[in-house]
CSV table of C-alpha atoms in Angstrom, one decimal:
chain,number,residue,atom,x,y,z
A,1,MET,CA,19.9,11.7,10.9
A,2,THR,CA,23.0,10.0,9.5
A,3,SER,CA,23.8,8.2,6.3
A,4,GLN,CA,23.6,4.9,8.3
A,5,THR,CA,19.9,5.4,9.1
A,6,PRO,CA,18.3,2.4,7.3
A,7,ILE,CA,14.7,3.8,6.9
A,8,PHE,CA,14.8,5.7,3.6
A,9,ARG,CA,13.0,3.2,1.5
A,10,ARG,CA,10.2,4.2,-0.8
A,11,SER,CA,7.9,1.4,0.3
A,12,THR,CA,8.4,1.3,4.1
A,13,THR,CA,5.4,-0.4,5.6
A,14,PRO,CA,3.5,2.0,7.8
A,15,ASP,CA,3.0,1.1,11.5
A,16,GLU,CA,-0.8,1.5,12.0
A,17,ALA,CA,-0.5,1.2,15.8
A,18,TRP,CA,2.1,4.0,15.9
A,19,LEU,CA,0.0,6.2,13.5
A,20,ALA,CA,-3.0,5.7,15.8
A,21,ARG,CA,-1.0,7.5,18.5
A,22,ALA,CA,-1.3,10.8,16.6
A,23,THR,CA,-3.0,13.6,18.5
A,24,PRO,CA,-6.5,13.8,16.9
A,25,GLU,CA,-7.1,16.8,14.7
A,26,ALA,CA,-10.3,18.2,13.2
A,27,PRO,CA,-10.0,18.8,9.5
A,28,ILE,CA,-9.2,22.4,8.6
A,29,ASP,CA,-11.5,23.9,5.9
A,30,PRO,CA,-13.1,20.4,5.4
A,31,ASP,CA,-15.4,21.5,2.5
A,32,LEU,CA,-12.5,22.6,0.2
A,33,PRO,CA,-12.5,20.3,-2.8
A,34,ILE,CA,-9.2,18.5,-3.3
A,35,ILE,CA,-7.7,16.5,-6.1
A,36,ASP,CA,-4.9,14.4,-4.7
A,37,ALA,CA,-2.5,14.4,-7.7
A,38,HIS,CA,-0.1,11.8,-6.5
A,39,LEU,CA,-1.5,8.6,-5.0
A,40,HIS,CA,0.1,5.2,-5.3
A,41,ALA,CA,-1.5,1.7,-5.0
A,42,TRP,CA,0.3,-1.5,-4.6
A,43,HIS,CA,0.6,-4.9,-3.0
A,44,ARG,CA,4.3,-5.6,-2.1
A,45,GLY,CA,4.7,-8.5,0.3
A,46,ASP,CA,3.2,-7.3,3.6
A,47,HIS,CA,2.7,-3.8,2.4
A,48,ARG,CA,-0.7,-3.5,0.8
A,49,TYR,CA,-2.3,-0.2,-0.3
A,50,LEU,CA,-5.4,-0.7,-2.4
A,51,ILE,CA,-8.6,1.2,-2.7
A,52,GLU,CA,-10.1,0.0,0.5
A,53,ASP,CA,-7.0,1.0,2.4
A,54,TYR,CA,-7.1,4.5,0.8
A,55,ALA,CA,-10.8,4.8,1.5
A,56,ARG,CA,-10.2,4.1,5.2
A,57,ASP,CA,-7.5,6.8,5.4
A,58,LEU,CA,-9.7,9.3,3.5
A,59,GLU,CA,-12.7,8.7,5.7
A,60,ARG,CA,-10.7,9.1,8.9
A,61,SER,CA,-9.2,12.4,7.6
A,62,GLY,CA,-12.5,14.2,7.1
A,63,HIS,CA,-11.1,16.1,4.1
A,64,ASN,CA,-13.1,16.5,0.8
A,65,VAL,CA,-10.9,14.7,-1.7
A,66,ILE,CA,-13.0,14.5,-4.9
A,67,ALA,CA,-10.5,12.7,-7.1
A,68,THR,CA,-7.1,11.2,-7.3
A,69,VAL,CA,-4.3,10.8,-9.8
A,70,ALA,CA,-2.7,7.3,-9.7
A,71,GLU,CA,1.0,7.4,-9.9
A,72,GLU,CA,3.1,4.6,-11.2
A,73,ALA,CA,5.2,2.6,-8.7
A,74,GLY,CA,6.6,-0.3,-10.8
A,75,GLY,CA,4.0,-2.8,-9.6
A,76,MET,CA,1.4,-5.2,-11.1
A,77,TYR,CA,3.3,-5.5,-14.4
A,78,ARG,CA,2.3,-8.3,-16.8
A,79,ALA,CA,4.1,-11.5,-16.1
A,80,ASP,CA,4.9,-12.2,-19.7
A,81,GLY,CA,4.7,-10.7,-23.2
A,82,PRO,CA,7.1,-8.1,-24.7
A,83,GLU,CA,9.3,-6.5,-22.1
A,84,HIS,CA,8.5,-2.9,-23.0
A,85,LEU,CA,4.8,-3.6,-22.7
A,86,ARG,CA,4.8,-5.4,-19.4
A,87,CYS,CA,4.4,-2.0,-17.6
A,88,VAL,CA,1.0,-1.7,-19.2
A,89,GLY,CA,-0.2,-4.2,-16.5
A,90,GLU,CA,0.0,-1.4,-13.9
A,91,THR,CA,-2.3,0.8,-16.0
A,92,GLU,CA,-4.8,-2.2,-16.2
A,93,PHE,CA,-4.5,-2.5,-12.4
A,94,PHE,CA,-5.3,1.2,-11.9
A,95,VAL,CA,-8.3,0.9,-14.2
A,96,GLY,CA,-9.5,-1.9,-12.0
A,97,GLN,CA,-9.1,0.2,-8.9
A,98,ALA,CA,-11.0,3.0,-10.6
A,99,ALA,CA,-13.8,0.6,-11.5
A,100,MET,CA,-14.1,-0.5,-7.9
A,101,GLY,CA,-14.2,3.1,-6.9
A,102,ALA,CA,-16.9,3.9,-9.4
A,103,SER,CA,-19.1,1.3,-7.6
A,104,GLY,CA,-19.5,3.7,-4.7
A,105,LYS,CA,-18.9,0.9,-2.3
A,106,TYR,CA,-15.6,2.3,-1.0
A,107,THR,CA,-15.5,6.1,-1.4
A,108,ARG,CA,-17.1,9.0,-3.2
A,109,ALA,CA,-13.8,10.2,-4.5
A,110,ARG,CA,-13.0,9.4,-8.1
A,111,VAL,CA,-10.0,7.2,-7.6
A,112,ALA,CA,-7.6,7.1,-10.5
A,113,ALA,CA,-9.5,9.8,-12.4
A,114,GLY,CA,-6.1,10.2,-14.0
A,115,ILE,CA,-3.2,7.8,-14.4
A,116,VAL,CA,0.5,8.6,-14.6
A,117,ALA,CA,2.1,5.5,-16.0
A,118,PHE,CA,5.6,4.3,-16.6
A,119,ALA,CA,7.3,4.0,-20.0
A,120,ASP,CA,10.9,3.9,-21.0
A,121,LEU,CA,11.2,6.9,-23.3
A,122,THR,CA,14.6,5.8,-24.7
A,123,LEU,CA,13.3,2.9,-26.8
A,124,GLY,CA,12.6,4.7,-30.1
A,125,ASP,CA,9.7,3.1,-32.0
A,126,ARG,CA,8.9,0.9,-29.0
A,127,THR,CA,8.4,4.0,-26.9
A,128,ARG,CA,5.4,5.0,-29.1
A,129,GLU,CA,4.1,1.4,-28.9
A,130,THR,CA,4.3,1.5,-25.1
A,131,LEU,CA,2.6,4.9,-24.9
A,132,GLU,CA,-0.2,3.9,-27.2
A,133,ALA,CA,-0.8,0.6,-25.3
A,134,HIS,CA,-1.1,2.6,-22.1
A,135,ILE,CA,-3.6,5.0,-23.7
A,136,THR,CA,-5.7,2.1,-25.0
A,137,ALA,CA,-5.6,0.2,-21.7
A,138,GLY,CA,-6.4,3.3,-19.7
A,139,ASN,CA,-9.8,4.0,-21.3
A,140,GLY,CA,-9.2,7.7,-21.3
A,141,ARG,CA,-7.5,7.8,-17.9
A,142,VAL,CA,-3.8,7.8,-18.8
A,143,LYS,CA,-2.7,11.4,-18.6
A,144,GLY,CA,1.0,11.3,-18.1
A,145,ILE,CA,4.2,9.3,-17.8
A,146,ARG,CA,6.9,9.1,-15.2
A,147,GLN,CA,10.3,7.8,-15.8
A,148,ASN,CA,12.6,8.1,-12.9
A,149,GLY,CA,15.7,10.3,-13.4
A,150,LYS,CA,17.0,10.2,-9.8
A,151,TRP,CA,20.8,9.7,-9.5
A,152,ASP,CA,23.4,10.6,-6.9
A,153,PRO,CA,27.0,9.7,-6.4
A,154,ASP,CA,26.2,8.6,-2.8
A,155,PRO,CA,25.0,5.0,-2.9
A,156,VAL,CA,23.1,5.6,0.3
A,157,VAL,CA,21.0,8.3,-1.4
A,158,ARG,CA,20.5,6.5,-4.6
A,159,GLY,CA,20.0,3.1,-3.0
A,160,ASN,CA,16.2,3.1,-2.9
A,161,GLY,CA,15.4,0.6,-5.6
A,162,LEU,CA,14.9,3.4,-8.0
A,163,PRO,CA,16.7,2.7,-11.3
A,164,GLY,CA,17.7,6.1,-12.4
A,165,ARG,CA,21.0,6.9,-14.2
A,166,PRO,CA,23.1,10.0,-14.6
A,167,GLY,CA,21.9,12.6,-17.1
A,168,LEU,CA,18.8,10.6,-18.3
A,169,TYR,CA,16.8,13.7,-19.1
A,170,LEU,CA,19.5,15.1,-21.2
A,171,ASP,CA,19.9,11.9,-23.3
A,172,SER,CA,19.1,12.3,-27.0
A,173,ASP,CA,17.1,9.1,-27.1
A,174,PHE,CA,15.1,10.3,-24.1
A,175,GLY,CA,14.5,13.6,-25.8
A,176,ARG,CA,13.0,11.9,-28.8
A,177,GLY,CA,10.8,9.8,-26.6
A,178,LEU,CA,9.6,13.0,-24.8
A,179,ASN,CA,8.7,14.5,-28.1
A,180,ILE,CA,6.6,11.4,-28.9
A,181,LEU,CA,4.9,11.7,-25.5
A,182,THR,CA,4.1,15.3,-26.0
A,183,SER,CA,2.7,14.7,-29.5
A,184,LEU,CA,0.2,12.2,-27.8
A,185,GLY,CA,-1.0,14.9,-25.4
A,186,LEU,CA,0.6,13.4,-22.3
A,187,ALA,CA,2.3,15.2,-19.4
A,188,PHE,CA,5.7,14.1,-18.0
A,189,ASP,CA,6.4,13.7,-14.3
A,190,ALA,CA,10.0,14.4,-13.6
A,191,SER,CA,11.6,12.6,-10.6
A,192,ILE,CA,15.0,13.9,-9.6
A,193,PHE,CA,17.1,14.8,-6.5
A,194,HIS,CA,17.6,18.6,-5.9
A,195,PRO,CA,21.1,18.8,-7.4
A,196,GLN,CA,19.6,17.6,-10.7
A,197,LEU,CA,17.2,20.5,-11.0
A,198,PRO,CA,19.3,22.1,-13.7
A,199,GLU,CA,18.9,19.0,-15.8
A,200,VAL,CA,15.1,19.5,-15.7
A,201,THR,CA,15.5,23.2,-16.5
A,202,THR,CA,17.5,22.3,-19.6
A,203,MET,CA,15.0,19.6,-20.6
A,204,ALA,CA,12.1,22.1,-20.2
A,205,ARG,CA,13.9,24.7,-22.3
A,206,THR,CA,14.8,22.2,-25.0
A,207,HIS,CA,11.2,20.9,-25.1
A,208,PRO,CA,9.1,24.0,-24.6
A,209,ASP,CA,5.9,22.2,-25.7
A,210,ALA,CA,6.2,19.5,-23.1
A,211,ARG,CA,4.0,19.7,-20.0
A,212,ILE,CA,6.5,18.9,-17.2
A,213,VAL,CA,5.5,18.2,-13.6
A,214,VAL,CA,8.4,18.1,-11.0
A,215,ILE,CA,7.3,15.8,-8.2
A,216,HIS,CA,8.0,16.2,-4.4
A,217,SER,CA,8.8,19.9,-4.4
A,218,GLY,CA,12.0,19.2,-6.3
A,219,THR,CA,13.1,16.5,-3.8
A,220,PRO,CA,15.5,18.2,-1.5
A,221,VAL,CA,17.7,15.6,0.2
A,222,GLY,CA,18.7,15.7,3.8
A,223,PHE,CA,20.4,12.3,4.5
A,224,GLY,CA,23.5,10.4,3.2
A,225,HIS,CA,26.3,12.8,2.3
A,226,TYR,CA,23.8,15.7,2.6
A,227,ALA,CA,23.2,15.1,6.3
A,228,GLY,CA,24.2,18.1,8.5
A,229,LYS,CA,24.3,20.4,5.4
A,230,ASP,CA,20.9,21.9,5.7
A,231,ASP,CA,21.9,25.4,4.8
A,232,GLU,CA,23.8,24.3,1.8
A,233,VAL,CA,21.1,21.9,0.6
A,234,TYR,CA,18.5,24.7,1.0
A,235,ALA,CA,20.5,27.2,-0.9
A,236,ASN,CA,21.2,24.8,-3.8
A,237,TRP,CA,17.6,23.7,-3.9
A,238,LEU,CA,16.3,27.3,-3.9
A,239,ALA,CA,18.7,28.4,-6.6
A,240,GLY,CA,17.6,25.4,-8.8
A,241,MET,CA,13.9,26.1,-8.2
A,242,LYS,CA,14.3,29.8,-9.1
A,243,ASP,CA,15.9,28.9,-12.5
A,244,LEU,CA,13.3,26.2,-13.1
A,245,ALA,CA,10.4,28.6,-12.3
A,246,ALA,CA,11.4,30.7,-15.4
A,247,CYS,CA,10.2,27.8,-17.6
A,248,PRO,CA,6.5,28.3,-18.1
A,249,ASN,CA,5.9,24.7,-19.1
A,250,VAL,CA,7.0,23.4,-15.6
A,251,HIS,CA,4.6,22.6,-12.8
A,252,ILE,CA,5.3,21.5,-9.2
A,253,LYS,CA,3.8,18.9,-7.0
A,254,LEU,CA,3.9,20.2,-3.5
A,255,GLY,CA,4.7,17.9,-0.6
A,256,GLY,CA,6.3,14.4,-0.7
A,257,LEU,CA,9.1,15.6,1.5
A,258,LEU,CA,9.0,12.9,4.2
A,259,ILE,CA,11.5,10.3,3.1
A,260,PHE,CA,14.2,12.3,1.3
A,261,LEU,CA,14.2,15.6,3.2
A,262,ALA,CA,14.4,13.5,6.4
A,263,ARG,CA,13.4,16.2,8.9
A,264,PHE,CA,12.4,13.7,11.5
A,265,ASP,CA,13.0,10.0,12.2
A,266,PHE,CA,9.6,8.3,12.3
A,267,THR,CA,11.2,5.2,13.6
A,268,LYS,CA,12.2,6.8,16.9
A,269,ARG,CA,9.4,9.3,17.7
A,270,ALA,CA,6.8,8.3,20.3
A,271,LYS,CA,4.0,9.5,18.0
A,272,PRO,CA,3.6,11.2,14.6
A,273,PRO,CA,4.0,15.0,14.4
A,274,SER,CA,1.0,17.3,14.4
A,275,SER,CA,0.1,19.3,11.3
A,276,LEU,CA,1.5,22.3,13.0
A,277,GLU,CA,4.9,20.6,13.5
A,278,LEU,CA,4.9,19.3,10.0
A,279,ALA,CA,4.1,22.8,8.6
A,280,THR,CA,7.0,24.2,10.5
A,281,MET,CA,9.4,21.6,9.0
A,282,TRP,CA,8.1,21.8,5.5
A,283,ARG,CA,7.0,25.5,5.1
A,284,PRO,CA,10.5,26.7,4.0
A,285,TYR,CA,10.2,24.4,1.0
A,286,ILE,CA,6.5,24.6,0.1
A,287,GLU,CA,6.0,28.4,0.4
A,288,PRO,CA,8.8,29.3,-2.0
A,289,CYS,CA,7.3,26.8,-4.5
A,290,ILE,CA,4.0,28.7,-4.4
A,291,GLU,CA,5.8,32.1,-4.5
A,292,LEU,CA,8.1,31.1,-7.5
A,293,PHE,CA,5.7,29.2,-9.6
A,294,GLY,CA,2.3,30.7,-8.6
A,295,ALA,CA,-0.8,28.8,-7.6
A,296,ASP,CA,-1.6,28.0,-11.3
A,297,ARG,CA,1.5,25.9,-11.5
A,298,CYS,CA,1.3,24.2,-8.1
A,299,MET,CA,-0.7,21.2,-6.9
A,300,ALA,CA,-0.8,19.7,-3.4
A,301,THR,CA,-0.1,16.0,-3.0
A,302,ALA,CA,-0.1,13.7,-0.1
A,303,ASN,CA,2.2,11.1,-1.6
A,304,PHE,CA,0.5,8.2,0.1
A,305,PRO,CA,1.2,5.5,1.1
A,306,VAL,CA,4.9,6.5,1.0
A,307,ASP,CA,4.5,9.4,3.5
A,308,LYS,CA,2.1,7.3,5.5
A,309,ALA,CA,5.2,5.9,7.1
A,310,GLY,CA,5.5,9.1,9.1
A,311,VAL,CA,2.1,10.9,9.2
A,312,PRO,CA,-1.6,10.2,8.9
A,313,TYR,CA,-3.5,11.4,5.8
A,314,GLY,CA,-5.4,14.1,7.6
A,315,THR,CA,-2.3,15.5,9.1
A,316,VAL,CA,-0.8,16.1,5.6
A,317,TRP,CA,-3.9,18.1,4.4
A,318,ASN,CA,-4.1,20.1,7.6
A,319,MET,CA,-0.4,20.9,7.1
A,320,PHE,CA,-1.0,22.2,3.6
A,321,LYS,CA,-4.0,24.2,4.8
A,322,ARG,CA,-1.9,25.8,7.6
A,323,ILE,CA,0.8,26.8,5.1
A,324,THR,CA,-1.7,28.2,2.5
A,325,GLU,CA,-3.8,30.0,5.1
A,326,GLY,CA,-2.9,33.4,3.6
A,327,CYS,CA,-3.7,32.4,0.0
A,328,SER,CA,-6.8,33.8,-1.6
A,329,ALA,CA,-9.8,31.6,-2.3
A,330,ASP,CA,-8.8,31.4,-6.0
A,331,GLU,CA,-5.2,30.4,-5.2
A,332,LYS,CA,-6.5,27.6,-2.9
A,333,ARG,CA,-8.9,26.4,-5.6
A,334,ARG,CA,-5.9,26.1,-8.0
A,335,ILE,CA,-3.4,24.5,-5.5
A,336,TYR,CA,-5.9,22.0,-4.2
A,337,GLY,CA,-7.5,21.0,-7.5
A,338,GLU,CA,-7.7,23.2,-10.6
A,339,THR,CA,-4.0,23.0,-11.5
A,340,ALA,CA,-4.0,19.2,-11.4
A,341,ARG,CA,-7.3,19.1,-13.4
A,342,GLN,CA,-5.8,21.3,-16.1
A,343,VAL,CA,-2.3,19.9,-16.3
A,344,TYR,CA,-3.5,16.3,-16.4
A,345,ARG,CA,-6.6,17.2,-18.4
A,346,LEU,CA,-8.9,15.4,-16.1
A,347,ASN,CA,-12.5,14.8,-17.1
A,348,LEU,CA,-14.5,15.2,-13.9
A,349,ALA,CA,-17.8,16.0,-15.4
A,350,ASP,CA,-20.8,14.0,-14.0
């Protein structure tokens, strides 16, 4: 893939007809309980992914997803009011999706059992106001915050509508906001490209009480000026992950590799890859995460509907189950649910 490939957009609309060409797969270990710890919901022009769309994907997959964590995506903000509080509209939207799920009409999974919302942590006193507004609006569901820190000198890589800036996580104002977040009992989802892993390591060491979750396996990048440099990217990514693993307050969301790792061009394939193909492509990144961080700091995520651009939902979970085939029952219990439950302090009691 080259830097001219125009497909690396976070909200690429999936082609349902193309996804339907996937070779049918029976779910592997279908009874294993799963908490999908990174699920988006949105309505962006012709790209809609709401509870009924997710319920359809889950039903087709045959996997036993018992709960989801809703991840902010910059949508459904309030149309007016103070600028720093408009993002609370997305939390209100997620709570509405959760209420629809609780009706039992769509799925048995507890949709948005936890919410990772957006807040700008650099705003001083307004940061606290935003966080407290999220907590109030979330009715006990807001468990974390994500503020994007992605930045790269290559405009092709950073040009994904993601408003990161250089060194955000090392900024003193951000650090003060992270302290406020931590004092409120929330986790922080860190979103970076793989060359920025040292910034997360520094952040974690500077804020040892913060619960930090690095999304998308540390986001190794394989396009733009990283194209054709697979060995270099892998070595740099692995070195960064080894240093990061020494920070006991850091956890990893496995998966989410479709768009940025760019191991296949889903616009040109005749049909989606099988779970075996996907496992072959992603195993070199997912296995080291489990080995370095341990099952008690890893959580499996499907990253839908972003990764739906290239694979069906069931294929993602079969891929994970192929890669974790050699894990013990306790390790699987942690990777597929318990780590997410503990890190996000989910209340799943009946």
